[in-house]
Amino acid sequence: MPLPGHSAVDRDPLIKAHRTADATLTVTANGAPLSGQEVVVAQRNHKFLFGCIGFDLIPLANGDLTTNAATSAATDAERLADRWLDLFNFATLPFYWGGFEPVRGRPDTERLRRAAQWFADRGCLVKGHPLAWHTVTADWLKDLDNAEIARTQVDRIQREVTDFAGVIDTWDVINEVVIMPIFDRYDNGITRICRELGRIPMIRMVFDAARAANPRATLLLNDFDLSAGYECLIEGVLEAGIQIDALGLQSHMHQGYWGEEKTLGIIDRFARYGLPIHFTETTILSGHLMPADIVDLNDYQIPDWPTTPEGEARQAEEITSFYRTLLSQPSVEAMTYWGLSDGGWLGAPGGFVRADGTPKPSYQALHSLIKGDWWLPPTTMVTDPEGRVRFNGFLGEYEVSAVGKVATVRLDEPGPATLAVDL
Amino acid sequence: MPLPGHSAVDRDPLIKAHRTADATLTVTANGAPLSGQEVVVAQRNHKFLFGCIGFDLIPLANGDLTTNAATSAATDAERLADRWLDLFNFATLPFYWGGFEPVRGRPDTERLRRAAQWFADRGCLVKGHPLAWHTVTADWLKDLDNAEIARTQVDRIQREVTDFAGVIDTWDVINEVVIMPIFDRYDNGITRICRELGRIPMIRMVFDAARAANPRATLLLNDFDLSAGYECLIEGVLEAGIQIDALGLQSHMHQGYWGEEKTLGIIDRFARYGLPIHFTETTILSGHLMPADIVDLNDYQIPDWPTTPEGEARQAEEITSFYRTLLSQPSVEAMTYWGLSDGGWLGAPGGFVRADGTPKPSYQALHSLIKGDWWLPPTTMVTDPEGRVRFNGFLGEYEVSAVGKVATVRLDEPGPATLAVDL
């Protein structure tokens, strides 16, 4: 009998089927096949978006840590950045309106642009999160009437999406709409207008604004409510003809790992809309779990939430199980982990790196997938008489080196792939 | 401090504002004012739909109890019918597909038509429940492919709505769509097609069929899921341009009375669509409550679930509170109680009449509202020189008698009303 959360199904054949290609690569030099030559093929990137929030690295990206004597902080940040970049290729940056523009008309654009560029320069896709949300929204919206709030929301989206186009072309446009108009923990401008407009007109308004500002952007609807309520919302949005590019599913697991069966059930329900699925906010703990009776995770605030050896062993297993489960399902295109280091949201021990900067077993476990089992290290092959080499590799970008020259190829679709490079 | 479920707000002013009219009635005879004459005004019916299921009375309505020696059963049924008719003016009859047409092509039309006519003959509005639902649906649907199931569902709706037009012009068209496509307790034909079609196209299909068969019918969407999920579904349905005539909210309270605050909160959330609200399925117990940890009420099956004196006292208070809360809100147009007698669904003591046929305090409590506080008994008034009498009455139908003649008037809208009868 399999352990809870550990299916008896071997996921490797599915992962291989959906995530790898069998490449036949013809190497030529000046148009002539290079036969019987040594060729080195090395994977450079994954097509799958292995994501993480990049909030912690914004000061480093802005050089904020090198202007004073805080050498140790800078070194720590650089070490963390190296660990981050060794695992991930997809960064989420914070655009919470209340933090981004605490004073109306003074947005934090430059600092965020430098951070986004820093990640882009290092080969990462960057996502902004979120453009509309009732939580952490700008407090000054409450001074406006509803028509003005709506106009300001639209303007804000046009501004950010335009300002960041080319560096950030992926956005969580709107967050947690299922609860948005009935959110009752405190008054805020976004709940007010969502209640007046209705959910679908609200979504249409913000998506129209984002689409107009950057027609090439990938625009997500994102929610923590994975019940039938989100399905109903999605079906209404699609019925209304609003184009959603990907569905965001939050997946904070402070109350315990879902296990494979539940995870597969959720993917099954949301995959049937034919849209790519992004797991947008995943947390799996390496300490004690939050009690199951907490409904709003924000209600659990404790002074110290330690990581433990047993918790770290469990977390490493669960991380492996979760990533393997997601990659076995072709609809899932991205997975964003909610913080590399401990002590982020709610102070939970949800990172892959402890507060002291040392990596947990989960870091090694994930690394051994992303840069191990699912990665082609530099591999020397010899071409056949027609100049061909053959290899199986995970979808992504590869460097091909021979006769002192280098070229790049991409594996974009699973299954047989015929490629050619002329060196 | 008010008791739980008992608001400090006096609901009477709201009930009076939304449910009564101040009538000025001019009485003439052959066109001339009847001045200084005695006039008797007597309420005959309520505009508000005080409903109850009429399942128990189908045998009586069909004369099934008088053809053999079961005199006692017939007498019991007639006594129950009298009690039913003394409280209610709105009957819900069962059209569960699996019970109505257990063998394909042999629907139970005649028996249900006689039952519907029996209620209509006694001044009741009759509703059919439901035309589409995944539970208690026809088992033989599973032998068909999805296209054929959908066609058969449409045909079934057209048949019933056509066959009963004029006697039943109110229908719960489709039931529990929020869960319908992901219902996983057992395989059934309706879940299959809802999953393939999507919720909104499914609703469009069944509403189009019912509307085409009887354009004058009042058509309801009904659900037990009163979470944001139902809101999202409704918003999608309205956005898709599907005409819903009233929103049905189930309100089984086997786990305890909601209280006024929760009830008002639910009405507030669903009233904002501007549609009439029907509370379609209410149960309030006079025995011990179902444990709070039961999620699907069907999972709680016990051999004997007694009514108790304390429970009956509590039920009477809660019934009073609930009906008064609903009538204080103008969007609520109907309230259907789920069974006059104990021992109905789940064997729960949810009736107003015990299994032995004796009425509980709740029966008296509700009677003293519907036929007491909210009712104008035959009342003698004397016309002024212009032939006018004035009275405040609950919206509904009134009989006016003078000089040996009788006429009928209706109070249809709250507030001042000017009426005239010529005797």
mmCIF file with all atom_site columns, N, CA and C in Angstrom, chain A residues 178 181-182 195 198-201 204 228-229 231-233 235-236 239-240 268-269 272-273, chain B residues 178 181-182 195 198-201 204 228-229 231-233 235-236 239-240 268-269 272-273:
data_model
loop_
_atom_site.group_PDB
_atom_site.id
_atom_site.type_symbol
_atom_site.label_atom_id
_atom_site.label_alt_id
_atom_site.label_comp_id
_atom_site.label_asym_id
_atom_site.label_entity_id
_atom_site.label_seq_id
_atom_site.pdbx_PDB_ins_code
_atom_site.Cartn_x
_atom_site.Cartn_y
_atom_site.Cartn_z
_atom_site.occupancy
_atom_site.B_iso_or_equiv
_atom_site.pdbx_formal_charge
_atom_site.auth_seq_id
_atom_site.auth_comp_id
_atom_site.auth_asym_id
_atom_site.auth_atom_id
_atom_site.pdbx_PDB_model_num
ATOM 1   N N  . VAL A 1 178 ? -13.064 35.218 -6.683  1.00 0.00 ? 178 VAL A N  1
ATOM 2   C CA . VAL A 1 178 ? -14.203 34.483 -6.118  1.00 0.00 ? 178 VAL A CA 1
ATOM 3   C C  . VAL A 1 178 ? -14.692 35.164 -4.843  1.00 0.00 ? 178 VAL A C  1
ATOM 4   N N  . PRO A 1 181 ? -15.854 40.369 -4.129  1.00 0.00 ? 181 PRO A N  1
ATOM 5   C CA . PRO A 1 181 ? -16.959 41.289 -3.815  1.00 0.00 ? 181 PRO A CA 1
ATOM 6   C C  . PRO A 1 181 ? -17.603 41.041 -2.463  1.00 0.00 ? 181 PRO A C  1
ATOM 7   N N  . ILE A 1 182 ? -17.286 39.915 -1.825  1.00 0.00 ? 182 ILE A N  1
ATOM 8   C CA . ILE A 1 182 ? -17.898 39.637 -0.516  1.00 0.00 ? 182 ILE A CA 1
ATOM 9   C C  . ILE A 1 182 ? -16.845 39.564 0.579   1.00 0.00 ? 182 ILE A C  1
ATOM 10  N N  . ARG A 1 195 ? -18.005 44.668 -6.072  1.00 0.00 ? 195 ARG A N  1
ATOM 11  C CA . ARG A 1 195 ? -19.392 44.413 -5.674  1.00 0.00 ? 195 ARG A CA 1
ATOM 12  C C  . ARG A 1 195 ? -20.346 45.191 -6.573  1.00 0.00 ? 195 ARG A C  1
ATOM 13  N N  . GLY A 1 198 ? -19.836 43.654 -10.375 1.00 0.00 ? 198 GLY A N  1
ATOM 14  C CA . GLY A 1 198 ? -19.976 42.206 -10.575 1.00 0.00 ? 198 GLY A CA 1
ATOM 15  C C  . GLY A 1 198 ? -18.631 41.644 -10.986 1.00 0.00 ? 198 GLY A C  1
ATOM 16  N N  . ARG A 1 199 ? -18.441 40.349 -10.707 1.00 0.00 ? 199 ARG A N  1
ATOM 17  C CA . ARG A 1 199 ? -17.124 39.749 -10.925 1.00 0.00 ? 199 ARG A CA 1
ATOM 18  C C  . ARG A 1 199 ? -16.701 39.769 -12.391 1.00 0.00 ? 199 ARG A C  1
ATOM 19  N N  . ILE A 1 200 ? -17.595 39.378 -13.278 1.00 0.00 ? 200 ILE A N  1
ATOM 20  C CA . ILE A 1 200 ? -17.185 39.220 -14.678 1.00 0.00 ? 200 ILE A CA 1
ATOM 21  C C  . ILE A 1 200 ? -16.899 40.575 -15.324 1.00 0.00 ? 200 ILE A C  1
ATOM 22  N N  . PRO A 1 201 ? -17.747 41.580 -15.146 1.00 0.00 ? 201 PRO A N  1
ATOM 23  C CA . PRO A 1 201 ? -17.386 42.899 -15.686 1.00 0.00 ? 201 PRO A CA 1
ATOM 24  C C  . PRO A 1 201 ? -16.077 43.433 -15.095 1.00 0.00 ? 201 PRO A C  1
ATOM 25  N N  . ARG A 1 204 ? -13.356 41.630 -16.925 1.00 0.00 ? 204 ARG A N  1
ATOM 26  C CA . ARG A 1 204 ? -13.270 42.148 -18.297 1.00 0.00 ? 204 ARG A CA 1
ATOM 27  C C  . ARG A 1 204 ? -12.535 43.496 -18.298 1.00 0.00 ? 204 ARG A C  1
ATOM 28  N N  . ALA A 1 228 ? -15.479 24.509 -6.468  1.00 0.00 ? 228 ALA A N  1
ATOM 29  C CA . ALA A 1 228 ? -16.343 24.680 -7.635  1.00 0.00 ? 228 ALA A CA 1
ATOM 30  C C  . ALA A 1 228 ? -16.619 26.151 -7.911  1.00 0.00 ? 228 ALA A C  1
ATOM 31  N N  . GLY A 1 229 ? -16.458 27.003 -6.895  1.00 0.00 ? 229 GLY A N  1
ATOM 32  C CA . GLY A 1 229 ? -16.683 28.432 -7.098  1.00 0.00 ? 229 GLY A CA 1
ATOM 33  C C  . GLY A 1 229 ? -15.760 29.008 -8.172  1.00 0.00 ? 229 GLY A C  1
ATOM 34  N N  . GLU A 1 231 ? -14.302 27.270 -10.540 1.00 0.00 ? 231 GLU A N  1
ATOM 35  C CA . GLU A 1 231 ? -14.754 26.707 -11.821 1.00 0.00 ? 231 GLU A CA 1
ATOM 36  C C  . GLU A 1 231 ? -15.899 27.532 -12.396 1.00 0.00 ? 231 GLU A C  1
ATOM 37  N N  . CYS A 1 232 ? -16.880 27.852 -11.539 1.00 0.00 ? 232 CYS A N  1
ATOM 38  C CA . CYS A 1 232 ? -18.039 28.623 -12.002 1.00 0.00 ? 232 CYS A CA 1
ATOM 39  C C  . CYS A 1 232 ? -17.600 29.987 -12.515 1.00 0.00 ? 232 CYS A C  1
ATOM 40  N N  . LEU A 1 233 ? -16.656 30.597 -11.813 1.00 0.00 ? 233 LEU A N  1
ATOM 41  C CA . LEU A 1 233 ? -16.154 31.897 -12.255 1.00 0.00 ? 233 LEU A CA 1
ATOM 42  C C  . LEU A 1 233 ? -15.483 31.779 -13.618 1.00 0.00 ? 233 LEU A C  1
ATOM 43  N N  . GLU A 1 235 ? -15.886 29.505 -15.900 1.00 0.00 ? 235 GLU A N  1
ATOM 44  C CA . GLU A 1 235 ? -16.848 29.196 -16.957 1.00 0.00 ? 235 GLU A CA 1
ATOM 45  C C  . GLU A 1 235 ? -17.617 30.453 -17.369 1.00 0.00 ? 235 GLU A C  1
ATOM 46  N N  . GLY A 1 236 ? -17.947 31.290 -16.390 1.00 0.00 ? 236 GLY A N  1
ATOM 47  C CA . GLY A 1 236 ? -18.636 32.536 -16.719 1.00 0.00 ? 236 GLY A CA 1
ATOM 48  C C  . GLY A 1 236 ? -17.750 33.479 -17.509 1.00 0.00 ? 236 GLY A C  1
ATOM 49  N N  . GLU A 1 239 ? -17.396 32.084 -21.002 1.00 0.00 ? 239 GLU A N  1
ATOM 50  C CA . GLU A 1 239 ? -18.682 32.268 -21.683 1.00 0.00 ? 239 GLU A CA 1
ATOM 51  C C  . GLU A 1 239 ? -18.833 33.727 -22.131 1.00 0.00 ? 239 GLU A C  1
ATOM 52  N N  . ALA A 1 240 ? -18.276 34.644 -21.328 1.00 0.00 ? 240 ALA A N  1
ATOM 53  C CA . ALA A 1 240 ? -18.369 36.075 -21.650 1.00 0.00 ? 240 ALA A CA 1
ATOM 54  C C  . ALA A 1 240 ? -17.347 36.495 -22.706 1.00 0.00 ? 240 ALA A C  1
ATOM 55  N N  . ASP A 1 268 ? -7.127  17.922 -12.839 1.00 0.00 ? 268 ASP A N  1
ATOM 56  C CA . ASP A 1 268 ? -8.153  17.365 -13.715 1.00 0.00 ? 268 ASP A CA 1
ATOM 57  C C  . ASP A 1 268 ? -9.321  18.328 -13.859 1.00 0.00 ? 268 ASP A C  1
ATOM 58  N N  . ARG A 1 269 ? -9.768  18.921 -12.745 1.00 0.00 ? 269 ARG A N  1
ATOM 59  C CA . ARG A 1 269 ? -10.923 19.820 -12.816 1.00 0.00 ? 269 ARG A CA 1
ATOM 60  C C  . ARG A 1 269 ? -10.616 21.095 -13.591 1.00 0.00 ? 269 ARG A C  1
ATOM 61  N N  . ARG A 1 272 ? -9.767  20.997 -17.736 1.00 0.00 ? 272 ARG A N  1
ATOM 62  C CA . ARG A 1 272 ? -10.768 20.742 -18.769 1.00 0.00 ? 272 ARG A CA 1
ATOM 63  C C  . ARG A 1 272 ? -11.186 21.988 -19.520 1.00 0.00 ? 272 ARG A C  1
ATOM 64  N N  . TYR A 1 273 ? -10.661 23.150 -19.123 1.00 0.00 ? 273 TYR A N  1
ATOM 65  C CA . TYR A 1 273 ? -10.950 24.357 -19.889 1.00 0.00 ? 273 TYR A CA 1
ATOM 66  C C  . TYR A 1 273 ? -9.964  24.552 -21.040 1.00 0.00 ? 273 TYR A C  1
ATOM 67  N N  . VAL B 1 178 ? -23.878 23.982 -9.247  1.00 0.00 ? 178 VAL B N  1
ATOM 68  C CA . VAL B 1 178 ? -22.510 24.270 -8.784  1.00 0.00 ? 178 VAL B CA 1
ATOM 69  C C  . VAL B 1 178 ? -21.713 22.971 -8.662  1.00 0.00 ? 178 VAL B C  1
ATOM 70  N N  . PRO B 1 181 ? -21.202 19.086 -12.344 1.00 0.00 ? 181 PRO B N  1
ATOM 71  C CA . PRO B 1 181 ? -20.229 18.411 -13.212 1.00 0.00 ? 181 PRO B CA 1
ATOM 72  C C  . PRO B 1 181 ? -19.105 17.720 -12.457 1.00 0.00 ? 181 PRO B C  1
ATOM 73  N N  . ILE B 1 182 ? -18.994 17.988 -11.152 1.00 0.00 ? 182 ILE B N  1
ATOM 74  C CA . ILE B 1 182 ? -17.913 17.346 -10.388 1.00 0.00 ? 182 ILE B CA 1
ATOM 75  C C  . ILE B 1 182 ? -18.469 16.452 -9.294  1.00 0.00 ? 182 ILE B C  1
ATOM 76  N N  . ARG B 1 195 ? -20.603 17.881 -17.347 1.00 0.00 ? 195 ARG B N  1
ATOM 77  C CA . ARG B 1 195 ? -19.139 18.001 -17.424 1.00 0.00 ? 195 ARG B CA 1
ATOM 78  C C  . ARG B 1 195 ? -18.705 18.255 -18.855 1.00 0.00 ? 195 ARG B C  1
ATOM 79  N N  . GLY B 1 198 ? -20.301 21.931 -19.896 1.00 0.00 ? 198 GLY B N  1
ATOM 80  C CA . GLY B 1 198 ? -20.019 23.088 -19.038 1.00 0.00 ? 198 GLY B CA 1
ATOM 81  C C  . GLY B 1 198 ? -21.317 23.533 -18.407 1.00 0.00 ? 198 GLY B C  1
ATOM 82  N N  . ARG B 1 199 ? -21.199 24.193 -17.246 1.00 0.00 ? 199 ARG B N  1
ATOM 83  C CA . ARG B 1 199 ? -22.393 24.545 -16.479 1.00 0.00 ? 199 ARG B CA 1
ATOM 84  C C  . ARG B 1 199 ? -23.311 25.514 -17.232 1.00 0.00 ? 199 ARG B C  1
ATOM 85  N N  . ILE B 1 200 ? -22.745 26.548 -17.806 1.00 0.00 ? 200 ILE B N  1
ATOM 86  C CA . ILE B 1 200 ? -23.599 27.586 -18.404 1.00 0.00 ? 200 ILE B CA 1
ATOM 87  C C  . ILE B 1 200 ? -24.309 27.066 -19.655 1.00 0.00 ? 200 ILE B C  1
ATOM 88  N N  . PRO B 1 201 ? -23.622 26.394 -20.550 1.00 0.00 ? 201 PRO B N  1
ATOM 89  C CA . PRO B 1 201 ? -24.358 25.820 -21.687 1.00 0.00 ? 201 PRO B CA 1
ATOM 90  C C  . PRO B 1 201 ? -25.430 24.812 -21.243 1.00 0.00 ? 201 PRO B C  1
ATOM 91  N N  . ARG B 1 204 ? -28.300 26.908 -20.097 1.00 0.00 ? 204 ARG B N  1
ATOM 92  C CA . ARG B 1 204 ? -28.956 27.503 -21.262 1.00 0.00 ? 204 ARG B CA 1
ATOM 93  C C  . ARG B 1 204 ? -29.843 26.470 -21.959 1.00 0.00 ? 204 ARG B C  1
ATOM 94  N N  . ALA B 1 228 ? -19.881 31.556 -2.358  1.00 0.00 ? 228 ALA B N  1
ATOM 95  C CA . ALA B 1 228 ? -19.532 32.411 -3.495  1.00 0.00 ? 228 ALA B CA 1
ATOM 96  C C  . ALA B 1 228 ? -19.614 31.646 -4.809  1.00 0.00 ? 228 ALA B C  1
ATOM 97  N N  . GLY B 1 229 ? -19.537 30.324 -4.748  1.00 0.00 ? 229 GLY B N  1
ATOM 98  C CA . GLY B 1 229 ? -19.637 29.532 -5.965  1.00 0.00 ? 229 GLY B CA 1
ATOM 99  C C  . GLY B 1 229 ? -20.956 29.743 -6.690  1.00 0.00 ? 229 GLY B C  1
ATOM 100 N N  . GLU B 1 231 ? -22.871 32.375 -6.370  1.00 0.00 ? 231 GLU B N  1
ATOM 101 C CA . GLU B 1 231 ? -22.825 33.742 -6.902  1.00 0.00 ? 231 GLU B CA 1
ATOM 102 C C  . GLU B 1 231 ? -22.105 33.773 -8.251  1.00 0.00 ? 231 GLU B C  1
ATOM 103 N N  . CYS B 1 232 ? -20.956 33.108 -8.301  1.00 0.00 ? 232 CYS B N  1
ATOM 104 C CA . CYS B 1 232 ? -20.175 33.096 -9.549  1.00 0.00 ? 232 CYS B CA 1
ATOM 105 C C  . CYS B 1 232 ? -20.990 32.453 -10.668 1.00 0.00 ? 232 CYS B C  1
ATOM 106 N N  . LEU B 1 233 ? -21.702 31.377 -10.332 1.00 0.00 ? 233 LEU B N  1
ATOM 107 C CA . LEU B 1 233 ? -22.526 30.713 -11.348 1.00 0.00 ? 233 LEU B CA 1
ATOM 108 C C  . LEU B 1 233 ? -23.614 31.660 -11.846 1.00 0.00 ? 233 LEU B C  1
ATOM 109 N N  . GLU B 1 235 ? -23.708 34.901 -11.754 1.00 0.00 ? 235 GLU B N  1
ATOM 110 C CA . GLU B 1 235 ? -23.153 36.018 -12.519 1.00 0.00 ? 235 GLU B CA 1
ATOM 111 C C  . GLU B 1 235 ? -22.792 35.586 -13.944 1.00 0.00 ? 235 GLU B C  1
ATOM 112 N N  . GLY B 1 236 ? -22.267 34.374 -14.060 1.00 0.00 ? 236 GLY B N  1
ATOM 113 C CA . GLY B 1 236 ? -21.952 33.857 -15.395 1.00 0.00 ? 236 GLY B CA 1
ATOM 114 C C  . GLY B 1 236 ? -23.200 33.635 -16.226 1.00 0.00 ? 236 GLY B C  1
ATOM 115 N N  . GLU B 1 239 ? -24.574 37.002 -17.215 1.00 0.00 ? 239 GLU B N  1
ATOM 116 C CA . GLU B 1 239 ? -23.661 37.560 -18.227 1.00 0.00 ? 239 GLU B CA 1
ATOM 117 C C  . GLU B 1 239 ? -23.907 36.899 -19.590 1.00 0.00 ? 239 GLU B C  1
ATOM 118 N N  . ALA B 1 240 ? -24.270 35.622 -19.555 1.00 0.00 ? 240 ALA B N  1
ATOM 119 C CA . ALA B 1 240 ? -24.524 34.883 -20.804 1.00 0.00 ? 240 ALA B CA 1
ATOM 120 C C  . ALA B 1 240 ? -25.912 35.180 -21.365 1.00 0.00 ? 240 ALA B C  1
ATOM 121 N N  . ASP B 1 268 ? -28.848 39.243 1.463   1.00 0.00 ? 268 ASP B N  1
ATOM 122 C CA . ASP B 1 268 ? -28.138 40.413 0.957   1.00 0.00 ? 268 ASP B CA 1
ATOM 123 C C  . ASP B 1 268 ? -27.261 40.045 -0.234  1.00 0.00 ? 268 ASP B C  1
ATOM 124 N N  . ARG B 1 269 ? -26.555 38.909 -0.123  1.00 0.00 ? 269 ARG B N  1
ATOM 125 C CA . ARG B 1 269 ? -25.653 38.535 -1.213  1.00 0.00 ? 269 ARG B CA 1
ATOM 126 C C  . ARG B 1 269 ? -26.407 38.169 -2.489  1.00 0.00 ? 269 ARG B C  1
ATOM 127 N N  . ARG B 1 272 ? -28.688 41.049 -4.608  1.00 0.00 ? 272 ARG B N  1
ATOM 128 C CA . ARG B 1 272 ? -28.084 42.112 -5.409  1.00 0.00 ? 272 ARG B CA 1
ATOM 129 C C  . ARG B 1 272 ? -28.165 41.855 -6.901  1.00 0.00 ? 272 ARG B C  1
ATOM 130 N N  . TYR B 1 273 ? -28.681 40.694 -7.316  1.00 0.00 ? 273 TYR B N  1
ATOM 131 C CA . TYR B 1 273 ? -28.882 40.455 -8.742  1.00 0.00 ? 273 TYR B CA 1
ATOM 132 C C  . TYR B 1 273 ? -30.228 40.984 -9.225  1.00 0.00 ? 273 TYR B C  1
#
